[in-house]
GROMACS .gro file of C-alpha atoms in nm:
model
  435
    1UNK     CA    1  -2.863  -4.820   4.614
    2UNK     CA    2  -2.525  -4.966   4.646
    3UNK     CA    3  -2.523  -4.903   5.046
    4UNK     CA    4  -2.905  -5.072   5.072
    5UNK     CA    5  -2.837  -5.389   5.314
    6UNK     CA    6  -2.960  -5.734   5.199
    7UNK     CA    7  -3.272  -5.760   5.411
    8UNK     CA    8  -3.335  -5.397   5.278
    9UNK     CA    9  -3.339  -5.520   4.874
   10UNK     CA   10  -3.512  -5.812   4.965
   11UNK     CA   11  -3.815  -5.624   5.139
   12UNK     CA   12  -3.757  -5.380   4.810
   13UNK     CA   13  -3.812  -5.694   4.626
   14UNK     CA   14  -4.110  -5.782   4.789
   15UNK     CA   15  -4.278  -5.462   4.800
   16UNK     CA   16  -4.245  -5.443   4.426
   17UNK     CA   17  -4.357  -5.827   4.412
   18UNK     CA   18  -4.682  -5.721   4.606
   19UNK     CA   19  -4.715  -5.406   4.377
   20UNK     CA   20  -4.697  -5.614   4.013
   21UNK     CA   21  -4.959  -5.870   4.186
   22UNK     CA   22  -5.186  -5.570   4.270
   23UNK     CA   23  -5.172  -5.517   3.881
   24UNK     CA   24  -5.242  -5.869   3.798
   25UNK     CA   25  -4.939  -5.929   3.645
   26UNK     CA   26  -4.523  -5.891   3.600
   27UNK     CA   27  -4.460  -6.229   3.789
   28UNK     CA   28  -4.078  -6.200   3.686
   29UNK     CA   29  -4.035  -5.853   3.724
   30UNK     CA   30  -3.958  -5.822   4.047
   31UNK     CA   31  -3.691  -6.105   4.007
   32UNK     CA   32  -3.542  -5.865   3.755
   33UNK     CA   33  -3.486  -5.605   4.028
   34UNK     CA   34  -3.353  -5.884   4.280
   35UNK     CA   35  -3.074  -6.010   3.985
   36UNK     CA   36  -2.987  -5.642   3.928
   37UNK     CA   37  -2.936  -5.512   4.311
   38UNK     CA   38  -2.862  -5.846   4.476
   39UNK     CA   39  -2.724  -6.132   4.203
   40UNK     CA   40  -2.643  -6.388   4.455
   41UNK     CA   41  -3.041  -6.375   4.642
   42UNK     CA   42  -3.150  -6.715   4.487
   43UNK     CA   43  -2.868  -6.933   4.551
   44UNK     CA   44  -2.793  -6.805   4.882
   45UNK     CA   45  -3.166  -6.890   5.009
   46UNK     CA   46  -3.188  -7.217   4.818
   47UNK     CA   47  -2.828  -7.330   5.000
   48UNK     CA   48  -3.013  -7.322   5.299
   49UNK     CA   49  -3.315  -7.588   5.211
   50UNK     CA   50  -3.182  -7.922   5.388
   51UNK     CA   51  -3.318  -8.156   5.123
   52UNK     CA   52  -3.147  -7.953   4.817
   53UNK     CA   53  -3.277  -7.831   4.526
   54UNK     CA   54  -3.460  -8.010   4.208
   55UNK     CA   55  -3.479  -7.952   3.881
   56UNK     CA   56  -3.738  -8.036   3.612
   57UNK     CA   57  -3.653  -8.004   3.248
   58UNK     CA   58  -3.696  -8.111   2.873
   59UNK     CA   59  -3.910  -8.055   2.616
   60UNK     CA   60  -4.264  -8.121   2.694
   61UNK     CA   61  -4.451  -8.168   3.010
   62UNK     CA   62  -4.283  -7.981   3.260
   63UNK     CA   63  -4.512  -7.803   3.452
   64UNK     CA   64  -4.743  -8.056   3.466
   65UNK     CA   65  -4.473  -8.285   3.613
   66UNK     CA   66  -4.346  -8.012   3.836
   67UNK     CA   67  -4.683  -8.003   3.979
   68UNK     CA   68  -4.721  -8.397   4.012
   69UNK     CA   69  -4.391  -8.405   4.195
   70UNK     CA   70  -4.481  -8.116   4.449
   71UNK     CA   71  -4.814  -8.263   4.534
   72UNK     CA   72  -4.697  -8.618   4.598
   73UNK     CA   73  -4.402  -8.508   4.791
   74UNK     CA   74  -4.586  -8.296   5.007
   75UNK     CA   75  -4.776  -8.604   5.078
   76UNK     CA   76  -4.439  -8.778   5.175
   77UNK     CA   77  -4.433  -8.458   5.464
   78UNK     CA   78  -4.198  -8.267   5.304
   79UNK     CA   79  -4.246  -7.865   5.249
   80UNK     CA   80  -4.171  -7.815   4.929
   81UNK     CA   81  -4.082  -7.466   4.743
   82UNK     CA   82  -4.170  -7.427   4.380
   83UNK     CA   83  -4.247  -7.157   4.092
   84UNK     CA   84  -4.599  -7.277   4.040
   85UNK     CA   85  -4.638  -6.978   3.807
   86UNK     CA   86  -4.441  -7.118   3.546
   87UNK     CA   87  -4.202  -6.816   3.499
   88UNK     CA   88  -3.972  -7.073   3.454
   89UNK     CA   89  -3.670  -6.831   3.435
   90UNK     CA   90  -3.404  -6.788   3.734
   91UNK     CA   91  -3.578  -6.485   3.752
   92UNK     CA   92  -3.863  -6.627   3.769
   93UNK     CA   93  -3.732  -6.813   4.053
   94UNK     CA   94  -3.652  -6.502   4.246
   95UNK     CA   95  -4.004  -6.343   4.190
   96UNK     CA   96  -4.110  -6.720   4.319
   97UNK     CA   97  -3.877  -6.647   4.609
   98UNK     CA   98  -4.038  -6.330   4.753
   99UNK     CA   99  -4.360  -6.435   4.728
  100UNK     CA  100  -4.292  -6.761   4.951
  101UNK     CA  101  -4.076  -6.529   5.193
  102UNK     CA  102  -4.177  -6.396   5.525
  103UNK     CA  103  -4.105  -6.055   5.579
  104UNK     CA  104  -3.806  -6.133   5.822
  105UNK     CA  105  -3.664  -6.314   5.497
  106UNK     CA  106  -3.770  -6.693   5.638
  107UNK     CA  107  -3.844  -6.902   5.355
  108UNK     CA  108  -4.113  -7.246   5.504
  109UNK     CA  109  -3.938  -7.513   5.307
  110UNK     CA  110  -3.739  -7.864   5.325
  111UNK     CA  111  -3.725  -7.899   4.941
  112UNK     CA  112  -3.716  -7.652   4.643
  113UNK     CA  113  -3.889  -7.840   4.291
  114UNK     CA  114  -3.815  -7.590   4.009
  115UNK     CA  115  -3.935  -7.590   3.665
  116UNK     CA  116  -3.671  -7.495   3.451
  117UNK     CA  117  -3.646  -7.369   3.111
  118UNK     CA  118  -3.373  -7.575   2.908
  119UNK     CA  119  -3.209  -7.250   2.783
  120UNK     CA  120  -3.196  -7.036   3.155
  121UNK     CA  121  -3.160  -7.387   3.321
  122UNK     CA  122  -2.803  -7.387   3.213
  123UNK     CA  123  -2.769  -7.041   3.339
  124UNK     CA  124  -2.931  -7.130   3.710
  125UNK     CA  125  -2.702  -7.430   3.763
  126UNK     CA  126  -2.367  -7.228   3.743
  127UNK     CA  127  -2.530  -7.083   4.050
  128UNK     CA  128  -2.735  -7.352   4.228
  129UNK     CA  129  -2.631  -7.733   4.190
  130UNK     CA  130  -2.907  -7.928   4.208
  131UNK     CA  131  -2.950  -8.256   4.424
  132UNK     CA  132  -3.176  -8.406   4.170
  133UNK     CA  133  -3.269  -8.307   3.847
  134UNK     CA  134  -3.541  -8.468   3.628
  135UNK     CA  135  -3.513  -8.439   3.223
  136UNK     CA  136  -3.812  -8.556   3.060
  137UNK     CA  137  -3.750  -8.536   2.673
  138UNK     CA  138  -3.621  -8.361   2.362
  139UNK     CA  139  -3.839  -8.211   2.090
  140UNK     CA  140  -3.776  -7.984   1.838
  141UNK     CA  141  -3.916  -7.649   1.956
  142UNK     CA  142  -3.928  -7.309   1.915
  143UNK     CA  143  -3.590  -7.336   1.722
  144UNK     CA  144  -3.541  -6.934   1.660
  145UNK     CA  145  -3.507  -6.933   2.031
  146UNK     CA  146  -3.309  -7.345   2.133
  147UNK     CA  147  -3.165  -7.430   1.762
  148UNK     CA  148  -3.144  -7.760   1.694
  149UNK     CA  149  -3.227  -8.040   1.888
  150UNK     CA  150  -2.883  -8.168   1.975
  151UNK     CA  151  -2.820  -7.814   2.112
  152UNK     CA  152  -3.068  -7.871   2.344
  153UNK     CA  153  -2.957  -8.187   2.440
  154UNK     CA  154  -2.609  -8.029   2.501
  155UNK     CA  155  -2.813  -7.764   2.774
  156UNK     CA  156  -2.973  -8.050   2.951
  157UNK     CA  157  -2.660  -8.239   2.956
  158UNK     CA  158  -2.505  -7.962   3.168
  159UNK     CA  159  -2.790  -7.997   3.444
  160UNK     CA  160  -2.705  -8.384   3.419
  161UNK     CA  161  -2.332  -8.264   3.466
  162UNK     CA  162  -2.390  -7.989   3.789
  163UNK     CA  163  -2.652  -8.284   3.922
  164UNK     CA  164  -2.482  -8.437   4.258
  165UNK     CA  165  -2.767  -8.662   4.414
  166UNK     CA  166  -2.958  -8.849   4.151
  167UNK     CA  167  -3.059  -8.772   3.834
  168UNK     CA  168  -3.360  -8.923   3.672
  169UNK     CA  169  -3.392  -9.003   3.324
  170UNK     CA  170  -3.600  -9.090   3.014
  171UNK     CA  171  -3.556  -9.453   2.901
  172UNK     CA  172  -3.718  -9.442   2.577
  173UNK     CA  173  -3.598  -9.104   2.432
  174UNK     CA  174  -3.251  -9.134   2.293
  175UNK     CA  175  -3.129  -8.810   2.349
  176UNK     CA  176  -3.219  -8.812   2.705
  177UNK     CA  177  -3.105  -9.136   2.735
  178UNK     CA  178  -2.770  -9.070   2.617
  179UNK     CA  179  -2.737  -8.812   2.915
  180UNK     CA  180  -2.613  -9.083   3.149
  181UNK     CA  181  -2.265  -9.047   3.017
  182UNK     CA  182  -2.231  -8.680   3.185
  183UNK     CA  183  -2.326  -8.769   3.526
  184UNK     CA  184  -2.070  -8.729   3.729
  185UNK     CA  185  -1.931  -9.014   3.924
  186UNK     CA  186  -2.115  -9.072   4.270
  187UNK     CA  187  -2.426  -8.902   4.104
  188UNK     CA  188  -2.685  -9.171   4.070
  189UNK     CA  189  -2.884  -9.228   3.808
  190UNK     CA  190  -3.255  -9.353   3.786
  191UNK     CA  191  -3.469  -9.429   3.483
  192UNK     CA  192  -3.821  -9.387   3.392
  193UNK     CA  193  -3.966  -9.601   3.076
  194UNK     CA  194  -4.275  -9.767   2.909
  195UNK     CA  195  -4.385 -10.111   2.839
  196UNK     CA  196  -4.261 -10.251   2.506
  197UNK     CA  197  -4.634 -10.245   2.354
  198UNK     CA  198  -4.660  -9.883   2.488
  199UNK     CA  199  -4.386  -9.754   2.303
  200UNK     CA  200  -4.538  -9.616   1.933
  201UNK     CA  201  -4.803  -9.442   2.159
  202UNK     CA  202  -4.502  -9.188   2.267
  203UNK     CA  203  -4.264  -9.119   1.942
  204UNK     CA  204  -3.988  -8.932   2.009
  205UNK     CA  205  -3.831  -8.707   1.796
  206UNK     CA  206  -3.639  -8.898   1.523
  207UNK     CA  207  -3.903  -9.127   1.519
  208UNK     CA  208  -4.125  -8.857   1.420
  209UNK     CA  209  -3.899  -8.797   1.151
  210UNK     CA  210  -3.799  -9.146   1.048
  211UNK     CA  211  -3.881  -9.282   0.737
  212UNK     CA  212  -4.202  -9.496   0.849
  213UNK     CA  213  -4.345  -9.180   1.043
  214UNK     CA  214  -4.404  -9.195   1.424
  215UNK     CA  215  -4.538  -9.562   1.379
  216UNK     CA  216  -4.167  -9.649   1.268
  217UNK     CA  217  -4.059  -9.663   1.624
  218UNK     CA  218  -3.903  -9.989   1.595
  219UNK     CA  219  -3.626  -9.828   1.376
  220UNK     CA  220  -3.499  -9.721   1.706
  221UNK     CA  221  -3.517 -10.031   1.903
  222UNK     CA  222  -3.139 -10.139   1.841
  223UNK     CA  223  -3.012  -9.776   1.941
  224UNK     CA  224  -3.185  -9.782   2.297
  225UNK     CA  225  -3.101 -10.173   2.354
  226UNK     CA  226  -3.056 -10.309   2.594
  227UNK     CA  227  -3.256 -10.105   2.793
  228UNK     CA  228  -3.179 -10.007   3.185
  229UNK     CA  229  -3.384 -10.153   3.453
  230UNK     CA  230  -3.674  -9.864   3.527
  231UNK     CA  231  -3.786  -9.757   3.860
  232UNK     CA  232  -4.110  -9.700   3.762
  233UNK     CA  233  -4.193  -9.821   3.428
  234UNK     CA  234  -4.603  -9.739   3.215
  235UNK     CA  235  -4.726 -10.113   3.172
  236UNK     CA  236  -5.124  -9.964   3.026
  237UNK     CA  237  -5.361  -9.801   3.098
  238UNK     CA  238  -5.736  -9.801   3.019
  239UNK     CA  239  -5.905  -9.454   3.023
  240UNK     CA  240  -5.791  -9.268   3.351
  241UNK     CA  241  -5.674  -9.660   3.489
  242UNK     CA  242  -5.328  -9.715   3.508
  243UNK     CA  243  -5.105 -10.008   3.562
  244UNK     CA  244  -4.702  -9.956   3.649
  245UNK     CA  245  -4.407 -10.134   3.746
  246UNK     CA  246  -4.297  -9.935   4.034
  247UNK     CA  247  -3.933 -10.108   4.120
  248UNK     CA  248  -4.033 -10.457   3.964
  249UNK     CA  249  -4.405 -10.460   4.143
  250UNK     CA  250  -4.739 -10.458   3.904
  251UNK     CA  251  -4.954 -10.178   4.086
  252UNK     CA  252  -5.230  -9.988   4.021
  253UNK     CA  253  -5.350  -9.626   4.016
  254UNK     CA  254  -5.531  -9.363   3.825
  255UNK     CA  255  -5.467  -9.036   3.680
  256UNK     CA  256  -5.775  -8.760   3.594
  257UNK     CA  257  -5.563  -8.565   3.367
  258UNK     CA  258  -5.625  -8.522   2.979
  259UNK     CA  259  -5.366  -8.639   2.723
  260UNK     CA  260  -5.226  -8.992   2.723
  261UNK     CA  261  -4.849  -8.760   2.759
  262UNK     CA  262  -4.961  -8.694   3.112
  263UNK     CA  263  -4.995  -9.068   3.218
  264UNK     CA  264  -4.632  -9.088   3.137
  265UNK     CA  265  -4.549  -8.729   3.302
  266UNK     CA  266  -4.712  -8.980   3.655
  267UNK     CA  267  -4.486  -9.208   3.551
  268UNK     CA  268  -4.184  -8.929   3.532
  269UNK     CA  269  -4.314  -8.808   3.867
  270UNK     CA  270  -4.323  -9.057   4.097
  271UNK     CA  271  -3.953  -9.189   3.973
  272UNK     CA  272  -3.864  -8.843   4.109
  273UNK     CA  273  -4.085  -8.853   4.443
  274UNK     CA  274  -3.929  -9.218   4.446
  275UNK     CA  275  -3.584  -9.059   4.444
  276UNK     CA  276  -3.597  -8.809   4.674
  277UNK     CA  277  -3.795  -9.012   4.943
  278UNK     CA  278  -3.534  -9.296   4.886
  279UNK     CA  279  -3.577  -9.620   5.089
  280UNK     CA  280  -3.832  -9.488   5.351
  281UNK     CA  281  -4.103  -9.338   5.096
  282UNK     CA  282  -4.441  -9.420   5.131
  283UNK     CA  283  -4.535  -9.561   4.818
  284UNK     CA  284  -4.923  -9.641   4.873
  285UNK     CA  285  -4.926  -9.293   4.994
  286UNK     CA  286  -4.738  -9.157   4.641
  287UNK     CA  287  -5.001  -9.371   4.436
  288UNK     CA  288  -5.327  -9.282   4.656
  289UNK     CA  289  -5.194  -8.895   4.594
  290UNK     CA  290  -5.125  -8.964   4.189
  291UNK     CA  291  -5.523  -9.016   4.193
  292UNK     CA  292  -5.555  -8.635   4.311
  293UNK     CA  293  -5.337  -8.452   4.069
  294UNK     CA  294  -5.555  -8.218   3.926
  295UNK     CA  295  -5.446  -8.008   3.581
  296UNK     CA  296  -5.151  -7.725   3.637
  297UNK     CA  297  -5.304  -7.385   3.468
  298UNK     CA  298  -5.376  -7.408   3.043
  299UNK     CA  299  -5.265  -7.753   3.023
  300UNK     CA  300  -5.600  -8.013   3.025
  301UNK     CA  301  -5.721  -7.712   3.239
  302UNK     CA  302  -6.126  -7.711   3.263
  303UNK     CA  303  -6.346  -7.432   3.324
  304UNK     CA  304  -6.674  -7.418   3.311
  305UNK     CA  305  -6.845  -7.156   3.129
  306UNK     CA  306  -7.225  -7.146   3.128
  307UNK     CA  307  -7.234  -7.501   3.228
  308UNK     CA  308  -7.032  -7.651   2.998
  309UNK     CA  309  -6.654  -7.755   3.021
  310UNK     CA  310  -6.404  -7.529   2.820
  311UNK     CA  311  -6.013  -7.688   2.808
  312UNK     CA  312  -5.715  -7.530   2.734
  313UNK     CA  313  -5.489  -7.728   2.591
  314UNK     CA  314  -5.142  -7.588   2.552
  315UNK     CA  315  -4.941  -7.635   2.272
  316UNK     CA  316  -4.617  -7.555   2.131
  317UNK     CA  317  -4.421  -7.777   1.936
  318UNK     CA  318  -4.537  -8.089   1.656
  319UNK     CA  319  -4.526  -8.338   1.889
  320UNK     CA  320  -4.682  -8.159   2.184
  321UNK     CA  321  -4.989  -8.081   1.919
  322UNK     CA  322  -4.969  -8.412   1.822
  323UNK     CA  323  -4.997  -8.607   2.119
  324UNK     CA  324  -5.304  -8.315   2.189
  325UNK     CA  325  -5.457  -8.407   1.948
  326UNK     CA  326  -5.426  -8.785   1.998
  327UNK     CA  327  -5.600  -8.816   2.345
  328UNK     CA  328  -5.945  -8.721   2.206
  329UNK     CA  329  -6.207  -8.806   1.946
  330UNK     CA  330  -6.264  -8.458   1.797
  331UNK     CA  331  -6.596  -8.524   1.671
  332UNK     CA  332  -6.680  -8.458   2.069
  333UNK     CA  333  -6.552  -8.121   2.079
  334UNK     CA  334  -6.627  -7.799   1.962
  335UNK     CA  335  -6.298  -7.663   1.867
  336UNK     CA  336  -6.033  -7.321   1.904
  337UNK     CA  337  -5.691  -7.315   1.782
  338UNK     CA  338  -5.534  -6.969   1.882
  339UNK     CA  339  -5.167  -6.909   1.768
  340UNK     CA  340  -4.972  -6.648   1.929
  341UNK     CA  341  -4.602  -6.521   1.783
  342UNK     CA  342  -4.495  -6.303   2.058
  343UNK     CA  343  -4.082  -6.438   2.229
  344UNK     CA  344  -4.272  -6.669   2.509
  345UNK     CA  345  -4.423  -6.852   2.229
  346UNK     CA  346  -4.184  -6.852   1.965
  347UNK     CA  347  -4.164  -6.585   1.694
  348UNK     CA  348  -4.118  -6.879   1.362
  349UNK     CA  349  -4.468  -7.052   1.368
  350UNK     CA  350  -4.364  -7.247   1.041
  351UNK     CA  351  -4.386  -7.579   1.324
  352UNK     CA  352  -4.793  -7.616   1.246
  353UNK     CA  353  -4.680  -7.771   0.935
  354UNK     CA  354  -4.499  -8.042   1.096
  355UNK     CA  355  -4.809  -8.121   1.291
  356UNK     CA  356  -5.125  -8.381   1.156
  357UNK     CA  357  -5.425  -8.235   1.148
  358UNK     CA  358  -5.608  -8.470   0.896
  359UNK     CA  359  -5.838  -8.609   1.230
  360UNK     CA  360  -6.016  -8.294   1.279
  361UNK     CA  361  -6.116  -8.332   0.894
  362UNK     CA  362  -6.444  -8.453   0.945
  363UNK     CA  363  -6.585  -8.226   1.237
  364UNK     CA  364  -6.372  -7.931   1.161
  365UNK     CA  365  -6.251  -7.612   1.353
  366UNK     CA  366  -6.527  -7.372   1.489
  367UNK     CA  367  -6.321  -7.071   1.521
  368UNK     CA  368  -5.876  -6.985   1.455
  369UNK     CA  369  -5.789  -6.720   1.643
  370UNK     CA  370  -5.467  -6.526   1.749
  371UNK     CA  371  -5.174  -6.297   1.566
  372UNK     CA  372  -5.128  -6.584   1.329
  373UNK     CA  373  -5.461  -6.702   1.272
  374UNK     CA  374  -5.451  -6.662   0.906
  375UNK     CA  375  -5.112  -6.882   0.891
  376UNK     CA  376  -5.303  -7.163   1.154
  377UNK     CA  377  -5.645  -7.135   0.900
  378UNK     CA  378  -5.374  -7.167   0.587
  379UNK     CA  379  -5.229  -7.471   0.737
  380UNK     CA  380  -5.572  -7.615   0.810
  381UNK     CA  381  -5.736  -7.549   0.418
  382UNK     CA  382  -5.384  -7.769   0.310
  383UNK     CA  383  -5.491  -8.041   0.543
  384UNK     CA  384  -5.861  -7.966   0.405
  385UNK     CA  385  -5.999  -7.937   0.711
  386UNK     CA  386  -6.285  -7.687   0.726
  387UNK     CA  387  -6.275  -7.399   0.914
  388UNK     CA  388  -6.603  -7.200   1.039
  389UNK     CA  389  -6.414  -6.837   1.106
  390UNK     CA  390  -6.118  -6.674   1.151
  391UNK     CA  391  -6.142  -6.365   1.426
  392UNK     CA  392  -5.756  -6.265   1.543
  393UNK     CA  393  -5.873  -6.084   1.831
  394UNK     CA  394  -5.881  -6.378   2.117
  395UNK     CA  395  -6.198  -6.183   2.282
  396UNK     CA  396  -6.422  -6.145   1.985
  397UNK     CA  397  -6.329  -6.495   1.889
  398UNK     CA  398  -6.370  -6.690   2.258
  399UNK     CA  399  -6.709  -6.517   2.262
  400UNK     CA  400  -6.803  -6.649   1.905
  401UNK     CA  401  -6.700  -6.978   1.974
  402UNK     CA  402  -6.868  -7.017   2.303
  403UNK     CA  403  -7.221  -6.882   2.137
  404UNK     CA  404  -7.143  -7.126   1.846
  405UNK     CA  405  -7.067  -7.432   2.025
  406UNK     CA  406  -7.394  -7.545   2.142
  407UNK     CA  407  -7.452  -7.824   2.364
  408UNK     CA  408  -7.077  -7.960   2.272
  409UNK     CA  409  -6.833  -7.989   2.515
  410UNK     CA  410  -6.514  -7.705   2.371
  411UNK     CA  411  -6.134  -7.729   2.397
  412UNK     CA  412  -5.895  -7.429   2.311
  413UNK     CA  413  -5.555  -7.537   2.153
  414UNK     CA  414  -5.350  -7.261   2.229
  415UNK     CA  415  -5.020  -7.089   2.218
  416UNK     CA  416  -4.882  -6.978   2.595
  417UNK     CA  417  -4.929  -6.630   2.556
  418UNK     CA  418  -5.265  -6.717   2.402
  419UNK     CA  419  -5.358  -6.924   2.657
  420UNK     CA  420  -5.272  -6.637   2.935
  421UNK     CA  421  -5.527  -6.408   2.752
  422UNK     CA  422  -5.776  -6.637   2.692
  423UNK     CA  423  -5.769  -6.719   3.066
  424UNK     CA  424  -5.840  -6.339   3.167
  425UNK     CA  425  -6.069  -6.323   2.933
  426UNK     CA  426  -6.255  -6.612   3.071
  427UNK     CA  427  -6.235  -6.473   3.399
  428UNK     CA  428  -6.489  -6.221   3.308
  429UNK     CA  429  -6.761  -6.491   3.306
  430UNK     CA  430  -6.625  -6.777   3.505
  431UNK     CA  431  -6.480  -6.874   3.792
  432UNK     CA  432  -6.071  -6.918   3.666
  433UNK     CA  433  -5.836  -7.039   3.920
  434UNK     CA  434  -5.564  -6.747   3.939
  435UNK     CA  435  -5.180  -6.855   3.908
   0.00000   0.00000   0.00000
């Protein structure tokens, strides 16, 4: 294997790329092979992309962002290269890589946008420094994989460190705030924030935790003050209506994605797309294209299944479930929670009792599903909210909940590996966009 030339492992790499998709599945695998027999593929073929290489990382909202920031700067002309699977491992990466590759090895791009895990993000910039990088937030999540929150910080300030364009940042969480002191000098730096009044909408993680609850924001006003100038800054918004300060100008635009979180994510965006494109973007062109985002897979995803809308709503972490659970009346909805425990998810679910559920008291949950359905329906009977069945197997229990719903419009909370089963399953009576 040893004597195999480049080109050779890489058309390896591919034929077992094209082999795993045959089987519906393995999206990283072949990136296994490709770090095994040729270590150096990714960096090497990123090097050569003349507008660099970005990176998108934090807590929550990443691949939704990632997504956002391909779309609009494709519609600033650029070709842009990204892991739209979400295997957001360098691996991942790789797989991403052979997929996008012709077979003489040419790779159609100006720009790579990468979704990055915090953990394997430290890991890909040893071998790739990034031009920009984007960090979005820090929650506390799946600690038996991250730890502790300032660990994670201390990951994401190592992208900030490796970063040698610009690196855009979030105004309002302290943590990612704080980043700015590891960018290096003649790294710019470029903020993203929200209007004062907007503020207790998005808690972050100590105000979570702070004495008053999330609505105690304010104890953090003096640690964030005075605040940066934002390039693009969330003034409102009204339903799918949204008002920004894009460099100091009120404009208008509107997002179609569910979850207040992902108004902010457009906010996160276009700083990015605002970044990149520097002084000759197209900005009506970057807000026309924020109205035609459209959901990345599982998160505000809707299918329709017998004429009616199904969303999957992914969650993972309090205040991921939180904010979820925020952006809807539940009385609405006919409602799923499936919890998964497998490593992609987190093995310690002991998070759902950091989360609120008191709202869905008075219409309830239909059906809680998944490995740890009887620790979600446990969690549930403390908050007293009632519960119509528990059914662990994610088939048996979609296809209850769908015959039980009635004329009611259903959402699916769900775990990621959850979510990826649910969406095969679905698949077998509706039309489901594949990855």
């Amino acid at each position: 294997m040893e004597r195999m030339s480049r080109p050779h492992v890489r058309l390896l790499g591919q034929g077992i790329r094209y082999l795993t998709t045959l089987r519906g599945g393995g999206s990283a695998f072949p990136g296994l092979v490709m770090e095994k027999l040729h270590p150096g593929f990714v960096a090497e073929e990123l090097a050569k992309l003349p507008h660099g290489v970005v990176v998108v990382s934090g807590t929550n909202g990443k691949t939704t962002t990632t997504k956002m920031a391909v779309q609009l700067l494709r519609a600033q002309g650029l070709k842009v290269f990204t892991n739209r699977t979400g295997s957001n491992f360098v691996r991942g990466v790789a797989a991403a890589l052979l997929g996008e590759m012709s077979l003489t090895g040419r790779l159609d791009a100006d720009i790579a946008v990468l979704e990055l895990d915090e953990a394997h993000a430290v890991h890909f910039v040893k071998q790739v420094e990034p031009r920009y990088a984007l960090l979005l937030n820090v929650m506390r999540d799946q600690l038996d994989r991250f730890g502790e929150i300032d660990t994670t910080r201390r990951m994401l300030a190592r992208i900030a460190a490796a970063t040698t364009g610009t690196v855009v940042l979030n105004r309002e969480d302290p943590r990612i705030a704080s980043l700015a002191e590891h960018v290096p000098e003649g790294t710019g730096i470029r903020w993203f924030g929200l209007s004062a009044a907007l503020r207790p909408l998005f808690p972050s993680d100590d105000d979570m935790r702070s004495a008053g609850g999330p609505e105690a924001g304010a104890d953090h006003e003096d640690e964030l003050a005075p605040r940066p100038a934002a390039a693009v800054e969330l003034s409102s918004f009204e339903a799918n209506r949204v008002r920004l300060l894009v460099e100091g100008r009120p404009v208008e635009t509107t997002v179609d994605l569910y979850g207040v979180y992902n108004i902010y994510n457009a906010a996160a965006a276009l700083a990015l797309a605002l970044a990149v494109a520097g002084p000759d973007a197209d900005r009506p062109a970057l807000l026309a294209e924020l109205s035609r985002v459209t959901p990345a897979f599982g998160r505000g995803e809707t299918i329709e299944v017998g004429g009616r809308p199904l969303q999957l709503l992914l969650v993972k972490n309090p205040a991921g479930f939180r904010l979820s659970l925020a952006s809807a009346r539940p009385g609405d909805y006919a409602t799923m929670i499936t919890i998964n425990d497998e490593y992609a998810d987190g093995r310690d679910v002991s998070w759902l009792w950091d989360v609120d559920f008191h709202s869905l008291r008075e219409g309830g949950v239909d059906v809680v599903a998944g490995t740890r359905a009887w620790d979600m329906a446990l969690r549930l009977d403390h908050d007293e909210v009632p519960v119509r069945e528990v059914v662990p197997g994610l088939g048996d229990a979609l296809r209850r909940f769908v015959a039980g719903a009635g004329d009611r419009p259903m959402r699916v909370f769900c775990t990621y590996t959850s979510m990826l089963e649910l969406r095969r399953e679905l698949s077998r009576v509706a039309e489901v966009a594949e990855i």
